[in-house]
Amino acid sequence: MIIANGSTDVTQYFVLRDSTTHAPKTDVTITDIDLYYLKQGAAISAKVDATALDAADSAHADNKAFHCGQGMYRIDWPDAAFDG
């Protein structure tokens, strides 16, 4: 996914998979998801623990996540990840 510089309220969906079986992981606790971002030529960001969104259709909220089902997770990134 290519995200334009200056984008705001960026949400990504992806499937988390088991490293051995490659099956979708459905038992991940949202607060166990560590969020980092990296800008070209800069150091990696500080780690942020994701916190849970109320629902898959909740409004965007920075550093929040939601398990949509069958291993599909939604991550809401902070605007700072795309401001440069």
PDB file as gemmi writes it, atoms N, CA and C in Angstrom:
CRYST1    1.000    1.000    1.000  90.00  90.00  90.00 P 1                      
ATOM      1  N   MET A   1       0.849  -1.166   0.000  1.00  0.00           N  
ATOM      2  CA  MET A   1       0.000   0.000   0.000  1.00  0.00           C  
ATOM      3  C   MET A   1       0.900   1.237   0.000  1.00  0.00           C  
ATOM      4  N   ILE A   2       0.683   2.128  -0.921  1.00  0.00           N  
ATOM      5  CA  ILE A   2       1.409   3.387  -0.970  1.00  0.00           C  
ATOM      6  C   ILE A   2       0.515   4.462  -0.362  1.00  0.00           C  
ATOM      7  N   ILE A   3       1.072   5.180   0.594  1.00  0.00           N  
ATOM      8  CA  ILE A   3       0.311   6.219   1.291  1.00  0.00           C  
ATOM      9  C   ILE A   3       0.996   7.554   1.036  1.00  0.00           C  
ATOM     10  N   ALA A   4       0.251   8.511   0.565  1.00  0.00           N  
ATOM     11  CA  ALA A   4       0.807   9.817   0.202  1.00  0.00           C  
ATOM     12  C   ALA A   4       1.276  10.594   1.426  1.00  0.00           C  
ATOM     13  N   ASN A   5       2.384  11.321   1.239  1.00  0.00           N  
ATOM     14  CA  ASN A   5       2.886  12.212   2.281  1.00  0.00           C  
ATOM     15  C   ASN A   5       1.781  13.195   2.682  1.00  0.00           C  
ATOM     16  N   GLY A   6       1.633  13.415   3.966  1.00  0.00           N  
ATOM     17  CA  GLY A   6       0.632  14.347   4.466  1.00  0.00           C  
ATOM     18  C   GLY A   6      -0.735  13.728   4.673  1.00  0.00           C  
ATOM     19  N   SER A   7      -0.872  12.438   4.405  1.00  0.00           N  
ATOM     20  CA  SER A   7      -2.157  11.782   4.621  1.00  0.00           C  
ATOM     21  C   SER A   7      -2.533  11.802   6.098  1.00  0.00           C  
ATOM     22  N   THR A   8      -3.817  11.864   6.354  1.00  0.00           N  
ATOM     23  CA  THR A   8      -4.307  11.841   7.732  1.00  0.00           C  
ATOM     24  C   THR A   8      -5.332  10.725   7.889  1.00  0.00           C  
ATOM     25  N   ASP A   9      -5.516  10.310   9.113  1.00  0.00           N  
ATOM     26  CA  ASP A   9      -6.498   9.271   9.455  1.00  0.00           C  
ATOM     27  C   ASP A   9      -6.340   8.022   8.591  1.00  0.00           C  
ATOM     28  N   VAL A  10      -5.108   7.516   8.523  1.00  0.00           N  
ATOM     29  CA  VAL A  10      -4.807   6.332   7.716  1.00  0.00           C  
ATOM     30  C   VAL A  10      -5.171   5.073   8.508  1.00  0.00           C  
ATOM     31  N   THR A  11      -5.965   4.222   7.876  1.00  0.00           N  
ATOM     32  CA  THR A  11      -6.364   2.935   8.436  1.00  0.00           C  
ATOM     33  C   THR A  11      -5.896   1.844   7.489  1.00  0.00           C  
ATOM     34  N   GLN A  12      -5.317   0.783   8.043  1.00  0.00           N  
ATOM     35  CA  GLN A  12      -4.897  -0.360   7.240  1.00  0.00           C  
ATOM     36  C   GLN A  12      -5.545  -1.623   7.787  1.00  0.00           C  
ATOM     37  N   TYR A  13      -5.868  -2.523   6.890  1.00  0.00           N  
ATOM     38  CA  TYR A  13      -6.393  -3.837   7.247  1.00  0.00           C  
ATOM     39  C   TYR A  13      -5.398  -4.888   6.781  1.00  0.00           C  
ATOM     40  N   PHE A  14      -5.180  -5.900   7.609  1.00  0.00           N  
ATOM     41  CA  PHE A  14      -4.280  -6.978   7.219  1.00  0.00           C  
ATOM     42  C   PHE A  14      -4.606  -8.226   8.028  1.00  0.00           C  
ATOM     43  N   VAL A  15      -4.126  -9.369   7.538  1.00  0.00           N  
ATOM     44  CA  VAL A  15      -4.315 -10.636   8.230  1.00  0.00           C  
ATOM     45  C   VAL A  15      -3.028 -10.970   8.974  1.00  0.00           C  
ATOM     46  N   LEU A  16      -3.141 -11.239  10.266  1.00  0.00           N  
ATOM     47  CA  LEU A  16      -2.015 -11.746  11.045  1.00  0.00           C  
ATOM     48  C   LEU A  16      -2.007 -13.266  10.906  1.00  0.00           C  
ATOM     49  N   ARG A  17      -0.835 -13.830  10.632  1.00  0.00           N  
ATOM     50  CA  ARG A  17      -0.743 -15.281  10.419  1.00  0.00           C  
ATOM     51  C   ARG A  17       0.226 -15.923  11.401  1.00  0.00           C  
ATOM     52  N   ASP A  18      -0.073 -17.145  11.774  1.00  0.00           N  
ATOM     53  CA  ASP A  18       0.789 -17.937  12.631  1.00  0.00           C  
ATOM     54  C   ASP A  18       2.099 -18.213  11.890  1.00  0.00           C  
ATOM     55  N   SER A  19       3.217 -18.043  12.566  1.00  0.00           N  
ATOM     56  CA  SER A  19       4.516 -18.196  11.906  1.00  0.00           C  
ATOM     57  C   SER A  19       4.838 -19.640  11.536  1.00  0.00           C  
ATOM     58  N   THR A  20       4.164 -20.606  12.144  1.00  0.00           N  
ATOM     59  CA  THR A  20       4.415 -22.010  11.839  1.00  0.00           C  
ATOM     60  C   THR A  20       3.411 -22.570  10.838  1.00  0.00           C  
ATOM     61  N   THR A  21       2.135 -22.389  11.125  1.00  0.00           N  
ATOM     62  CA  THR A  21       1.088 -22.992  10.285  1.00  0.00           C  
ATOM     63  C   THR A  21       0.598 -22.056   9.182  1.00  0.00           C  
ATOM     64  N   HIS A  22       0.887 -20.779   9.327  1.00  0.00           N  
ATOM     65  CA  HIS A  22       0.438 -19.732   8.403  1.00  0.00           C  
ATOM     66  C   HIS A  22      -1.082 -19.534   8.420  1.00  0.00           C  
ATOM     67  N   ALA A  23      -1.734 -20.160   9.371  1.00  0.00           N  
ATOM     68  CA  ALA A  23      -3.178 -19.965   9.535  1.00  0.00           C  
ATOM     69  C   ALA A  23      -3.425 -18.577  10.133  1.00  0.00           C  
ATOM     70  N   PRO A  24      -4.556 -17.961   9.813  1.00  0.00           N  
ATOM     71  CA  PRO A  24      -4.875 -16.660  10.418  1.00  0.00           C  
ATOM     72  C   PRO A  24      -4.922 -16.760  11.941  1.00  0.00           C  
ATOM     73  N   LYS A  25      -4.336 -15.770  12.606  1.00  0.00           N  
ATOM     74  CA  LYS A  25      -4.350 -15.738  14.073  1.00  0.00           C  
ATOM     75  C   LYS A  25      -5.597 -15.003  14.537  1.00  0.00           C  
ATOM     76  N   THR A  26      -6.393 -15.685  15.323  1.00  0.00           N  
ATOM     77  CA  THR A  26      -7.646 -15.100  15.802  1.00  0.00           C  
ATOM     78  C   THR A  26      -7.629 -14.837  17.296  1.00  0.00           C  
ATOM     79  N   ASP A  27      -6.530 -15.181  17.957  1.00  0.00           N  
ATOM     80  CA  ASP A  27      -6.471 -15.089  19.419  1.00  0.00           C  
ATOM     81  C   ASP A  27      -5.531 -13.995  19.920  1.00  0.00           C  
ATOM     82  N   VAL A  28      -5.254 -13.004  19.096  1.00  0.00           N  
ATOM     83  CA  VAL A  28      -4.326 -11.932  19.477  1.00  0.00           C  
ATOM     84  C   VAL A  28      -5.057 -10.898  20.338  1.00  0.00           C  
ATOM     85  N   THR A  29      -4.463 -10.561  21.464  1.00  0.00           N  
ATOM     86  CA  THR A  29      -4.992  -9.488  22.302  1.00  0.00           C  
ATOM     87  C   THR A  29      -4.526  -8.164  21.717  1.00  0.00           C  
ATOM     88  N   ILE A  30      -5.452  -7.269  21.471  1.00  0.00           N  
ATOM     89  CA  ILE A  30      -5.124  -6.000  20.802  1.00  0.00           C  
ATOM     90  C   ILE A  30      -3.993  -5.268  21.503  1.00  0.00           C  
ATOM     91  N   THR A  31      -3.988  -5.242  22.812  1.00  0.00           N  
ATOM     92  CA  THR A  31      -2.941  -4.513  23.537  1.00  0.00           C  
ATOM     93  C   THR A  31      -1.574  -5.177  23.429  1.00  0.00           C  
ATOM     94  N   ASP A  32      -1.510  -6.387  22.874  1.00  0.00           N  
ATOM     95  CA  ASP A  32      -0.228  -7.053  22.618  1.00  0.00           C  
ATOM     96  C   ASP A  32       0.366  -6.672  21.267  1.00  0.00           C  
ATOM     97  N   ILE A  33      -0.376  -5.906  20.466  1.00  0.00           N  
ATOM     98  CA  ILE A  33       0.130  -5.456  19.171  1.00  0.00           C  
ATOM     99  C   ILE A  33       0.968  -4.197  19.395  1.00  0.00           C  
ATOM    100  N   ASP A  34       2.234  -4.276  19.023  1.00  0.00           N  
ATOM    101  CA  ASP A  34       3.152  -3.136  19.143  1.00  0.00           C  
ATOM    102  C   ASP A  34       3.172  -2.382  17.824  1.00  0.00           C  
ATOM    103  N   LEU A  35       2.981  -1.086  17.886  1.00  0.00           N  
ATOM    104  CA  LEU A  35       2.969  -0.251  16.684  1.00  0.00           C  
ATOM    105  C   LEU A  35       4.242   0.574  16.605  1.00  0.00           C  
ATOM    106  N   TYR A  36       4.882   0.527  15.446  1.00  0.00           N  
ATOM    107  CA  TYR A  36       6.058   1.328  15.121  1.00  0.00           C  
ATOM    108  C   TYR A  36       5.868   1.848  13.704  1.00  0.00           C  
ATOM    109  N   TYR A  37       6.549   2.907  13.371  1.00  0.00           N  
ATOM    110  CA  TYR A  37       6.637   3.314  11.968  1.00  0.00           C  
ATOM    111  C   TYR A  37       8.034   3.835  11.722  1.00  0.00           C  
ATOM    112  N   LEU A  38       8.414   3.844  10.463  1.00  0.00           N  
ATOM    113  CA  LEU A  38       9.754   4.247  10.077  1.00  0.00           C  
ATOM    114  C   LEU A  38       9.666   5.177   8.884  1.00  0.00           C  
ATOM    115  N   LYS A  39      10.262   6.345   9.021  1.00  0.00           N  
ATOM    116  CA  LYS A  39      10.332   7.289   7.908  1.00  0.00           C  
ATOM    117  C   LYS A  39      11.719   7.182   7.286  1.00  0.00           C  
ATOM    118  N   GLN A  40      11.782   7.331   5.986  1.00  0.00           N  
ATOM    119  CA  GLN A  40      13.049   7.210   5.290  1.00  0.00           C  
ATOM    120  C   GLN A  40      14.076   8.172   5.879  1.00  0.00           C  
ATOM    121  N   GLY A  41      15.249   7.639   6.205  1.00  0.00           N  
ATOM    122  CA  GLY A  41      16.342   8.446   6.722  1.00  0.00           C  
ATOM    123  C   GLY A  41      16.227   8.813   8.192  1.00  0.00           C  
ATOM    124  N   ALA A  42      15.251   8.244   8.888  1.00  0.00           N  
ATOM    125  CA  ALA A  42      15.046   8.573  10.301  1.00  0.00           C  
ATOM    126  C   ALA A  42      15.075   7.301  11.139  1.00  0.00           C  
ATOM    127  N   ALA A  43      15.185   7.492  12.428  1.00  0.00           N  
ATOM    128  CA  ALA A  43      15.142   6.361  13.350  1.00  0.00           C  
ATOM    129  C   ALA A  43      13.707   5.856  13.475  1.00  0.00           C  
ATOM    130  N   ILE A  44      13.575   4.603  13.867  1.00  0.00           N  
ATOM    131  CA  ILE A  44      12.253   4.028  14.072  1.00  0.00           C  
ATOM    132  C   ILE A  44      11.537   4.776  15.198  1.00  0.00           C  
ATOM    133  N   SER A  45      10.231   4.863  15.099  1.00  0.00           N  
ATOM    134  CA  SER A  45       9.452   5.572  16.117  1.00  0.00           C  
ATOM    135  C   SER A  45       9.481   4.811  17.440  1.00  0.00           C  
ATOM    136  N   ALA A  46       9.069   5.482  18.479  1.00  0.00           N  
ATOM    137  CA  ALA A  46       8.907   4.815  19.768  1.00  0.00           C  
ATOM    138  C   ALA A  46       7.756   3.812  19.667  1.00  0.00           C  
ATOM    139  N   LYS A  47       7.851   2.732  20.418  1.00  0.00           N  
ATOM    140  CA  LYS A  47       6.804   1.708  20.425  1.00  0.00           C  
ATOM    141  C   LYS A  47       5.558   2.250  21.120  1.00  0.00           C  
ATOM    142  N   VAL A  48       4.423   1.937  20.514  1.00  0.00           N  
ATOM    143  CA  VAL A  48       3.136   2.264  21.120  1.00  0.00           C  
ATOM    144  C   VAL A  48       2.323   0.980  21.165  1.00  0.00           C  
ATOM    145  N   ASP A  49       1.737   0.667  22.298  1.00  0.00           N  
ATOM    146  CA  ASP A  49       0.839  -0.473  22.379  1.00  0.00           C  
ATOM    147  C   ASP A  49      -0.511  -0.058  21.833  1.00  0.00           C  
ATOM    148  N   ALA A  50      -1.027  -0.840  20.895  1.00  0.00           N  
ATOM    149  CA  ALA A  50      -2.356  -0.547  20.359  1.00  0.00           C  
ATOM    150  C   ALA A  50      -3.386  -0.677  21.470  1.00  0.00           C  
ATOM    151  N   THR A  51      -4.427   0.102  21.364  1.00  0.00           N  
ATOM    152  CA  THR A  51      -5.576  -0.042  22.257  1.00  0.00           C  
ATOM    153  C   THR A  51      -6.788  -0.353  21.398  1.00  0.00           C  
ATOM    154  N   ALA A  52      -7.797  -0.928  22.008  1.00  0.00           N  
ATOM    155  CA  ALA A  52      -8.917  -1.473  21.245  1.00  0.00           C  
ATOM    156  C   ALA A  52      -9.929  -0.420  20.812  1.00  0.00           C  
ATOM    157  N   LEU A  53     -10.358  -0.548  19.560  1.00  0.00           N  
ATOM    158  CA  LEU A  53     -11.518   0.192  19.072  1.00  0.00           C  
ATOM    159  C   LEU A  53     -12.769  -0.558  19.521  1.00  0.00           C  
ATOM    160  N   ASP A  54     -13.893   0.132  19.569  1.00  0.00           N  
ATOM    161  CA  ASP A  54     -15.148  -0.509  19.975  1.00  0.00           C  
ATOM    162  C   ASP A  54     -15.711  -1.432  18.902  1.00  0.00           C  
ATOM    163  N   ALA A  55     -15.551  -1.060  17.623  1.00  0.00           N  
ATOM    164  CA  ALA A  55     -16.145  -1.835  16.530  1.00  0.00           C  
ATOM    165  C   ALA A  55     -15.369  -1.605  15.245  1.00  0.00           C  
ATOM    166  N   ALA A  56     -15.591  -2.471  14.262  1.00  0.00           N  
ATOM    167  CA  ALA A  56     -14.899  -2.361  12.976  1.00  0.00           C  
ATOM    168  C   ALA A  56     -15.236  -1.065  12.263  1.00  0.00           C  
ATOM    169  N   ASP A  57     -16.416  -0.516  12.518  1.00  0.00           N  
ATOM    170  CA  ASP A  57     -16.825   0.718  11.842  1.00  0.00           C  
ATOM    171  C   ASP A  57     -16.687   1.955  12.726  1.00  0.00           C  
ATOM    172  N   SER A  58     -15.898   1.856  13.784  1.00  0.00           N  
ATOM    173  CA  SER A  58     -15.643   3.022  14.644  1.00  0.00           C  
ATOM    174  C   SER A  58     -14.904   4.099  13.861  1.00  0.00           C  
ATOM    175  N   ALA A  59     -15.068   5.341  14.276  1.00  0.00           N  
ATOM    176  CA  ALA A  59     -14.317   6.442  13.678  1.00  0.00           C  
ATOM    177  C   ALA A  59     -12.825   6.207  13.907  1.00  0.00           C  
ATOM    178  N   HIS A  60     -11.994   6.751  13.004  1.00  0.00           N  
ATOM    179  CA  HIS A  60     -10.540   6.628  13.125  1.00  0.00           C  
ATOM    180  C   HIS A  60     -10.084   7.168  14.472  1.00  0.00           C  
ATOM    181  N   ALA A  61      -9.161   6.451  15.096  1.00  0.00           N  
ATOM    182  CA  ALA A  61      -8.557   6.885  16.358  1.00  0.00           C  
ATOM    183  C   ALA A  61      -7.109   6.419  16.353  1.00  0.00           C  
ATOM    184  N   ASP A  62      -6.170   7.348  16.463  1.00  0.00           N  
ATOM    185  CA  ASP A  62      -4.747   7.027  16.377  1.00  0.00           C  
ATOM    186  C   ASP A  62      -4.351   5.921  17.349  1.00  0.00           C  
ATOM    187  N   ASN A  63      -3.518   5.002  16.838  1.00  0.00           N  
ATOM    188  CA  ASN A  63      -2.942   3.911  17.623  1.00  0.00           C  
ATOM    189  C   ASN A  63      -3.982   2.939  18.169  1.00  0.00           C  
ATOM    190  N   LYS A  64      -5.085   2.816  17.474  1.00  0.00           N  
ATOM    191  CA  LYS A  64      -6.132   1.881  17.900  1.00  0.00           C  
ATOM    192  C   LYS A  64      -6.199   0.728  16.908  1.00  0.00           C  
ATOM    193  N   ALA A  65      -6.770  -0.384  17.350  1.00  0.00           N  
ATOM    194  CA  ALA A  65      -6.882  -1.569  16.509  1.00  0.00           C  
ATOM    195  C   ALA A  65      -8.169  -2.318  16.834  1.00  0.00           C  
ATOM    196  N   PHE A  66      -8.545  -3.195  15.895  1.00  0.00           N  
ATOM    197  CA  PHE A  66      -9.752  -4.002  16.081  1.00  0.00           C  
ATOM    198  C   PHE A  66      -9.597  -5.300  15.305  1.00  0.00           C  
ATOM    199  N   HIS A  67      -9.976  -6.405  15.927  1.00  0.00           N  
ATOM    200  CA  HIS A  67      -9.992  -7.694  15.228  1.00  0.00           C  
ATOM    201  C   HIS A  67     -11.349  -7.808  14.547  1.00  0.00           C  
ATOM    202  N   CYS A  68     -11.347  -7.728  13.228  1.00  0.00           N  
ATOM    203  CA  CYS A  68     -12.587  -7.746  12.444  1.00  0.00           C  
ATOM    204  C   CYS A  68     -13.165  -9.150  12.310  1.00  0.00           C  
ATOM    205  N   GLY A  69     -12.328 -10.165  12.465  1.00  0.00           N  
ATOM    206  CA  GLY A  69     -12.752 -11.550  12.353  1.00  0.00           C  
ATOM    207  C   GLY A  69     -11.833 -12.325  11.429  1.00  0.00           C  
ATOM    208  N   GLN A  70     -11.712 -13.633  11.680  1.00  0.00           N  
ATOM    209  CA  GLN A  70     -10.923 -14.558  10.877  1.00  0.00           C  
ATOM    210  C   GLN A  70      -9.489 -14.082  10.643  1.00  0.00           C  
ATOM    211  N   GLY A  71      -8.904 -13.456  11.639  1.00  0.00           N  
ATOM    212  CA  GLY A  71      -7.513 -13.020  11.566  1.00  0.00           C  
ATOM    213  C   GLY A  71      -7.285 -11.683  10.893  1.00  0.00           C  
ATOM    214  N   MET A  72      -8.348 -11.019  10.443  1.00  0.00           N  
ATOM    215  CA  MET A  72      -8.236  -9.693   9.805  1.00  0.00           C  
ATOM    216  C   MET A  72      -8.274  -8.625  10.907  1.00  0.00           C  
ATOM    217  N   TYR A  73      -7.237  -7.782  10.917  1.00  0.00           N  
ATOM    218  CA  TYR A  73      -7.125  -6.723  11.920  1.00  0.00           C  
ATOM    219  C   TYR A  73      -7.113  -5.359  11.249  1.00  0.00           C  
ATOM    220  N   ARG A  74      -7.684  -4.398  11.924  1.00  0.00           N  
ATOM    221  CA  ARG A  74      -7.671  -3.002  11.483  1.00  0.00           C  
ATOM    222  C   ARG A  74      -6.721  -2.237  12.398  1.00  0.00           C  
ATOM    223  N   ILE A  75      -5.831  -1.443  11.800  1.00  0.00           N  
ATOM    224  CA  ILE A  75      -4.918  -0.579  12.558  1.00  0.00           C  
ATOM    225  C   ILE A  75      -5.138   0.856  12.103  1.00  0.00           C  
ATOM    226  N   ASP A  76      -5.320   1.766  13.051  1.00  0.00           N  
ATOM    227  CA  ASP A  76      -5.428   3.202  12.778  1.00  0.00           C  
ATOM    228  C   ASP A  76      -4.102   3.856  13.157  1.00  0.00           C  
ATOM    229  N   TRP A  77      -3.400   4.362  12.152  1.00  0.00           N  
ATOM    230  CA  TRP A  77      -2.074   4.948  12.359  1.00  0.00           C  
ATOM    231  C   TRP A  77      -2.176   6.422  12.762  1.00  0.00           C  
ATOM    232  N   PRO A  78      -1.203   6.902  13.544  1.00  0.00           N  
ATOM    233  CA  PRO A  78      -1.188   8.327  13.881  1.00  0.00           C  
ATOM    234  C   PRO A  78      -0.761   9.159  12.659  1.00  0.00           C  
ATOM    235  N   ASP A  79      -1.253  10.369  12.576  1.00  0.00           N  
ATOM    236  CA  ASP A  79      -0.916  11.257  11.451  1.00  0.00           C  
ATOM    237  C   ASP A  79       0.587  11.505  11.352  1.00  0.00           C  
ATOM    238  N   ALA A  80       1.283  11.471  12.477  1.00  0.00           N  
ATOM    239  CA  ALA A  80       2.732  11.722  12.473  1.00  0.00           C  
ATOM    240  C   ALA A  80       3.485  10.715  11.611  1.00  0.00           C  
ATOM    241  N   ALA A  81       2.916   9.541  11.390  1.00  0.00           N  
ATOM    242  CA  ALA A  81       3.585   8.529  10.579  1.00  0.00           C  
ATOM    243  C   ALA A  81       3.699   8.936   9.125  1.00  0.00           C  
ATOM    244  N   PHE A  82       2.881   9.926   8.687  1.00  0.00           N  
ATOM    245  CA  PHE A  82       2.832  10.296   7.272  1.00  0.00           C  
ATOM    246  C   PHE A  82       3.028  11.797   7.054  1.00  0.00           C  
ATOM    247  N   ASP A  83       3.670  12.464   8.001  1.00  0.00           N  
ATOM    248  CA  ASP A  83       3.794  13.913   7.911  1.00  0.00           C  
ATOM    249  C   ASP A  83       5.139  14.394   7.411  1.00  0.00           C  
ATOM    250  N   GLY A  84       5.864  13.564   6.691  1.00  0.00           N  
ATOM    251  CA  GLY A  84       7.162  14.063   6.362  1.00  0.00           C  
ATOM    252  C   GLY A  84       7.778  13.631   5.107  1.00  0.00           C  
TER     253      GLY A  84                                                      
END                                                                             
